Amino acid sequence: MNKYFLFLLYLIGASMAQAQVSGTVVSAEDQQVLPNAKIIASDGEKAMTDFEGKFTLNPTKYPLKIIVAMIQYANDTLEVNQAGPITIRLKPKTKDESTVVVSAGKRKQAIEEIPVSMEIIKPQLIDNKGITDLEQAVDQTPGVFTMDGQVSIRGGSGFAYGTGSRVLLLWNGMPLLSGYAGDTQWNAIPMEQASQIEVMKGASSVLYGSGALNGVIALAEKEPKSIPETKIKIQNGIYGNPARASLKWWDKAPMFQQVEAYHAKMNRYMGYTVSTTLFKNDGYRQGEIENRARVSGTIYFRPKTATRLKAGVGYNYQMQKTGSFLIWQSDSLGYIPSGGADTSNAASTLTYNFGQRLFVDPYVKFIDKKNNLHHLKTRVYYAHNTNINNPSQSNGAVIYFSDYSIQKQFKNGGTMTSGASNIYNVVRSNLFGDHNSENLALYTQLELHKGKWDFSAGARLEYFQMDGKGGDTDFMISEKKNIKIPFYPILRTGVHYQAAKYTHLRASFGQGIRYPSVAERYTQTSVGALNIFPNPYLTPEIGWAGEIGIKQGVKIGSWKGFIDLAAFVNQYSNMMEFSFVYFNPISQKPLNPINPSPEDITFLTSGNYNVSDWVGFQAQNVEKARISGLDFSFNSMGKLGNVELISLLGYTYMNPISLNSNTLYTATYSDTTTNMLKYRFKHLAKADIEANYKQWSFGVSSRYNSYMKNIDRVFESDLDPAVNSEVYILPGLKAYRQAHNKGNIVFDARIGYKITDNYRVSFIVNNLFNAEYSSRPGDIQPPRNFIAQLQMKF
C-alpha cells in the first residue's frame, strides 16, 4: 500500500514539474544572472528570481504572458505556449534614469523604496566639475558639510582637529578610517573606479558598526564588462589672486595638475580593473603642497567548474607628500602659516609629511544549494605618516578587517542578512604610543515586503577593547543590582509605504555608537600656541536618529525627478568634543581652578606651572546634544525637449543645541547667550544644475551656509591677560569673524564641449565671484581658480 502511495506522489510531482515554467533571467550584455528580477504572469502569479537568476511559475493554462522587470534594465514581455525551461535576456537601459543603492541593506534597492534619507552623487558630476578628491565631491551633497577633513551630516559633527569621525567611509562595503586617528582618508579613494557615491543620513551602526553614528558615505567599484572600457582625464588648474591683496604671498600664481587613467575588462572566467592617479598641487596657502600618486584595481575570478562561486582581490597603494598648517599668521596674512613657511624656524607651524597607504581586499561570494548568498570580505589596511620636520611625531597603523555575511531571500520578497565582523587595529606611533584594539560584532537585518509596504528591522551586538582593557561596551541591564553585560546592543527599524505610483512615505529609527580613537585618547602635542592634551579616560559616545519623510516623483516626458522632504531628530550622549582646558599633567585631567583637587594643588605649587605650556584642548565627553530640523532635496535627470537637464538641489534647516548645563563648559562658548552647539550653523543649501544641448554642456553650482555663531571662546581671547604681551592662538580672529558674520555663499561655473563620443573638453571656474570664506576659524578657503580639462573614453 505504501509503495502505491509513494508512486502516486511521484506521478503527481512529476506532472507538476512538467507543468511548470522554469526560467532564468540573465543580462543580454554579459550573460550574468540577475537576482531580484520581478516576474508577473498574466494569470496573476508573481515570482522573484533567486541569487542564480532562476524562478518557477505554475500556470493553469496557456498561452501565458510574462512580464519581467529589473531595476536598471528595460522591461521585457514574452508569451509562453507550453511548460518547460526558458531563458530571458534583459537589455540594460540605454539611458538609465533609475537610482539604485546598495549600502542601505547590503543589496540592490531602488532609492525610493528605502526607509532612510539618502543622496547620490553620479560620476558624471565628479568628472565634469574637475573634483580631485572625495572630500570635494561629498561637499556637493545636500545636508552635508565638510570642514578641514571632517564631514558633518545634518550638523552631527563639529571641528575635531582631524581625529575621529561620526560618519563612516566605506569602500566596497568595508570601513576605511585610519587606525590611529579614526579619520577619513579622502584622497586615498579611487573615485574613477566608483559606480556612484551613496550618502546615507542618520545612524547606521546596525550593519556597519562604530563610526556610522551620523551616517555613511559608501562607494563601490563598478564591475568590468565584456566590452573593454578605458577612461583618461587630464586637467590643469591655476589659482587667481585673492580678493584681499594682503592674502597674496606669491609672485607666480600657484598651479595644480591631475592625470587619471582607468581600464576595465571582463573575460569569461576572469576580469580586472586598473587605475592610476597623479596629482600635484602647489597650494594656495604657503607651503601647503600636495603631491600624490596612486595605483589601484581589482582582479575578478569566475571559476569554470564552480558557477556558484565568485572571488576577487582588490588593491590600492598610494604615496604622498603634503604640507599643512593649522594656524594662520594673522587675519590679514591668512594664507601664511604662523611662524612663516621656513620649517627650519622653530616657530613655524608648517608641517611636512610623507605618507603611504596600502590596502588589499580579498573576497569570496558563494551561493549554497538552498540559494543562500554567503559573502566573506577581508581587508588589510596599512597607513603610515612620517613627520619630516619632527620624526618623533610620526605614526602608523595596520587594520585587519573581516566580515562574513549570509543573505537569504524569501519567496514573498523578504530578505534576511546576518553576519559577524572583526576589526583588529595595531598602532605603532611615536606620537600616540603603541596601542592595540579589537572590535567584534554580530548583526542581523530583516526586510519584508507586503503589498505596498516594506518593513525592516535590525540588531547588532558590539564588543570593543583597547590595550586589553574592556568596559567600553558594557551595557547596564540593572543599575540597582549592578547587572551588566560586556556587549552593547544597537537597534534600528524602518518602514516604507508606496501611497501612489510616484509617492513614497517613510519613517526610520536607528541607534549608533562610536569608540574613541587612539589619537583622541593619547595625543599630546603642540602647534604654535595650540596645545593638545591626552585623555585616557575618554568613553564611547552613543546616539540615535529618527526621521519621517516623503519622496514624491515628478515626470515630464523622459525627464524624471524626485522631491524629498524629511523631518529629523538626532540625539547624542557622551559626545566627544575637544574642549579648552587648564591641563594637569599629574592627574592627566583638566585642572579645576575653583575647587582644586589634591593633584591640582600639588601641580600649582610645584613651580612648573606655565600658562602657555598647560593651556590647550583635550577630547572630553562633555556634550549631551540634540539636533532637529528639516531636510529638502530635489534631484532630476532626463530631457526636456532637446535639452538634457540634471539637477542636485537641497536645503537643510538645523537646530543644533547643547543639553549640557554645566557652567564650566558653557563658559567656553564664544557666545554664551545661546546654547547652540559649537562649529555648527542653522542653514545649509547646495545646488548644482547641468544642461546639455547637442555637443555643449553648461553647469553652475552653489553652496551656502549661515554664520557659525559659536566656536571655542579661547580662539578669540588672550591666553594670558595677566602679562603685558598678548598671546593669541589665532591672531585677529575676533575682528575677522565680526567682519564676516553673514555666512558664506560660493558659486562655480563650467562649460564643456563634446568633440566626438570619445573626446570632451571643459573649462571650469571655481569660486566664480572670488568670495572670501572659511569652513572653520582660521581656515580661509581657495580664491577663484580656473581649470582646463580633457576627458577621453574608449
PDB file of C-alpha atoms in Angstrom, residues 255-354:
ATOM      1  CA  MET A 255      49.044  75.724 -10.021  1.00  0.00           C
ATOM      2  CA  PHE A 256      47.650  72.209  -9.754  1.00  0.00           C
ATOM      3  CA  GLN A 257      47.583  69.286 -12.189  1.00  0.00           C
ATOM      4  CA  GLN A 258      45.952  65.868 -12.326  1.00  0.00           C
ATOM      5  CA  VAL A 259      46.236  62.854 -14.629  1.00  0.00           C
ATOM      6  CA  GLU A 260      43.798  59.993 -14.130  1.00  0.00           C
ATOM      7  CA  ALA A 261      43.520  56.733 -16.103  1.00  0.00           C
ATOM      8  CA  TYR A 262      41.196  53.733 -15.785  1.00  0.00           C
ATOM      9  CA  HIS A 263      40.841  50.467 -17.723  1.00  0.00           C
ATOM     10  CA  ALA A 264      38.468  47.525 -17.197  1.00  0.00           C
ATOM     11  CA  LYS A 265      37.751  44.245 -19.000  1.00  0.00           C
ATOM     12  CA  MET A 266      35.813  41.091 -18.092  1.00  0.00           C
ATOM     13  CA  ASN A 267      36.614  37.858 -19.891  1.00  0.00           C
ATOM     14  CA  ARG A 268      34.576  34.696 -19.485  1.00  0.00           C
ATOM     15  CA  TYR A 269      36.251  33.405 -16.326  1.00  0.00           C
ATOM     16  CA  MET A 270      38.448  36.293 -15.248  1.00  0.00           C
ATOM     17  CA  GLY A 271      38.379  40.082 -15.322  1.00  0.00           C
ATOM     18  CA  TYR A 272      40.223  43.076 -13.993  1.00  0.00           C
ATOM     19  CA  THR A 273      40.180  46.806 -13.368  1.00  0.00           C
ATOM     20  CA  VAL A 274      43.236  49.012 -13.001  1.00  0.00           C
ATOM     21  CA  SER A 275      43.530  52.747 -12.462  1.00  0.00           C
ATOM     22  CA  THR A 276      46.139  55.319 -11.574  1.00  0.00           C
ATOM     23  CA  THR A 277      46.105  58.939 -10.466  1.00  0.00           C
ATOM     24  CA  LEU A 278      48.909  61.501 -10.367  1.00  0.00           C
ATOM     25  CA  PHE A 279      48.188  64.790  -8.600  1.00  0.00           C
ATOM     26  CA  LYS A 280      50.360  67.831  -7.921  1.00  0.00           C
ATOM     27  CA  ASN A 281      49.208  70.981  -6.115  1.00  0.00           C
ATOM     28  CA  ASP A 282      51.448  73.969  -5.320  1.00  0.00           C
ATOM     29  CA  GLY A 283      48.860  75.123  -2.785  1.00  0.00           C
ATOM     30  CA  TYR A 284      47.134  78.468  -2.396  1.00  0.00           C
ATOM     31  CA  ARG A 285      48.391  78.566   1.209  1.00  0.00           C
ATOM     32  CA  GLN A 286      52.131  78.996   1.553  1.00  0.00           C
ATOM     33  CA  GLY A 287      53.879  75.658   1.913  1.00  0.00           C
ATOM     34  CA  GLU A 288      50.646  73.650   1.839  1.00  0.00           C
ATOM     35  CA  ILE A 289      51.590  71.413  -1.074  1.00  0.00           C
ATOM     36  CA  GLU A 290      50.067  68.069  -2.049  1.00  0.00           C
ATOM     37  CA  ASN A 291      51.882  65.632  -4.318  1.00  0.00           C
ATOM     38  CA  ARG A 292      50.465  62.105  -4.584  1.00  0.00           C
ATOM     39  CA  ALA A 293      50.488  59.056  -6.810  1.00  0.00           C
ATOM     40  CA  ARG A 294      48.169  56.046  -6.612  1.00  0.00           C
ATOM     41  CA  VAL A 295      47.585  52.718  -8.370  1.00  0.00           C
ATOM     42  CA  SER A 296      44.541  50.577  -7.631  1.00  0.00           C
ATOM     43  CA  GLY A 297      42.252  47.963  -9.086  1.00  0.00           C
ATOM     44  CA  THR A 298      40.641  44.554  -8.674  1.00  0.00           C
ATOM     45  CA  ILE A 299      41.132  41.086 -10.148  1.00  0.00           C
ATOM     46  CA  TYR A 300      37.899  39.083 -10.566  1.00  0.00           C
ATOM     47  CA  PHE A 301      37.572  35.294 -10.743  1.00  0.00           C
ATOM     48  CA  ARG A 302      34.576  33.279 -12.013  1.00  0.00           C
ATOM     49  CA  PRO A 303      35.697  29.628 -11.893  1.00  0.00           C
ATOM     50  CA  LYS A 304      34.537  27.486 -14.802  1.00  0.00           C
ATOM     51  CA  THR A 305      33.878  24.447 -12.642  1.00  0.00           C
ATOM     52  CA  ALA A 306      32.209  26.339  -9.766  1.00  0.00           C
ATOM     53  CA  THR A 307      29.469  28.500 -11.266  1.00  0.00           C
ATOM     54  CA  ARG A 308      28.061  29.369  -7.830  1.00  0.00           C
ATOM     55  CA  LEU A 309      31.370  30.920  -6.751  1.00  0.00           C
ATOM     56  CA  LYS A 310      32.812  34.371  -7.356  1.00  0.00           C
ATOM     57  CA  ALA A 311      36.044  35.651  -5.905  1.00  0.00           C
ATOM     58  CA  GLY A 312      38.435  38.519  -6.285  1.00  0.00           C
ATOM     59  CA  VAL A 313      41.112  40.655  -4.714  1.00  0.00           C
ATOM     60  CA  GLY A 314      41.231  44.449  -4.686  1.00  0.00           C
ATOM     61  CA  TYR A 315      44.346  46.519  -4.161  1.00  0.00           C
ATOM     62  CA  ASN A 316      45.257  50.152  -3.610  1.00  0.00           C
ATOM     63  CA  TYR A 317      48.626  51.765  -2.959  1.00  0.00           C
ATOM     64  CA  GLN A 318      49.230  55.499  -2.572  1.00  0.00           C
ATOM     65  CA  MET A 319      52.244  57.570  -1.623  1.00  0.00           C
ATOM     66  CA  GLN A 320      52.110  61.288  -0.965  1.00  0.00           C
ATOM     67  CA  LYS A 321      53.972  64.292   0.356  1.00  0.00           C
ATOM     68  CA  THR A 322      51.881  67.029   1.923  1.00  0.00           C
ATOM     69  CA  GLY A 323      52.382  70.283   3.729  1.00  0.00           C
ATOM     70  CA  SER A 324      49.827  71.642   6.164  1.00  0.00           C
ATOM     71  CA  PHE A 325      49.342  74.287   8.804  1.00  0.00           C
ATOM     72  CA  LEU A 326      46.590  74.625  11.348  1.00  0.00           C
ATOM     73  CA  ILE A 327      47.202  78.227  12.443  1.00  0.00           C
ATOM     74  CA  TRP A 328      47.450  81.351  10.319  1.00  0.00           C
ATOM     75  CA  GLN A 329      49.949  84.177  10.800  1.00  0.00           C
ATOM     76  CA  SER A 330      47.105  86.655  11.262  1.00  0.00           C
ATOM     77  CA  ASP A 331      43.745  87.524   9.738  1.00  0.00           C
ATOM     78  CA  SER A 332      45.433  89.755   7.131  1.00  0.00           C
ATOM     79  CA  LEU A 333      48.050  87.051   6.381  1.00  0.00           C
ATOM     80  CA  GLY A 334      45.602  84.174   6.398  1.00  0.00           C
ATOM     81  CA  TYR A 335      47.378  82.166   3.665  1.00  0.00           C
ATOM     82  CA  ILE A 336      50.724  82.225   5.550  1.00  0.00           C
ATOM     83  CA  PRO A 337      51.418  79.811   8.425  1.00  0.00           C
ATOM     84  CA  SER A 338      52.134  81.138  11.884  1.00  0.00           C
ATOM     85  CA  GLY A 339      55.910  81.460  12.210  1.00  0.00           C
ATOM     86  CA  GLY A 340      56.379  81.526   8.412  1.00  0.00           C
ATOM     87  CA  ALA A 341      56.953  78.794   5.851  1.00  0.00           C
ATOM     88  CA  ASP A 342      60.608  78.195   6.726  1.00  0.00           C
ATOM     89  CA  THR A 343      60.433  74.898   8.622  1.00  0.00           C
ATOM     90  CA  SER A 344      63.973  75.388   9.966  1.00  0.00           C
ATOM     91  CA  ASN A 345      62.437  78.132  12.096  1.00  0.00           C
ATOM     92  CA  ALA A 346      61.225  76.502  15.333  1.00  0.00           C
ATOM     93  CA  ALA A 347      58.297  78.937  15.475  1.00  0.00           C
ATOM     94  CA  SER A 348      56.883  77.755  12.134  1.00  0.00           C
ATOM     95  CA  THR A 349      53.624  75.799  12.382  1.00  0.00           C
ATOM     96  CA  LEU A 350      54.023  74.394   8.873  1.00  0.00           C
ATOM     97  CA  THR A 351      54.433  70.611   8.871  1.00  0.00           C
ATOM     98  CA  TYR A 352      55.567  68.365   6.012  1.00  0.00           C
ATOM     99  CA  ASN A 353      54.518  64.712   5.988  1.00  0.00           C
ATOM    100  CA  PHE A 354      55.335  61.733   3.819  1.00  0.00           C
TER     101      PHE A 354
END
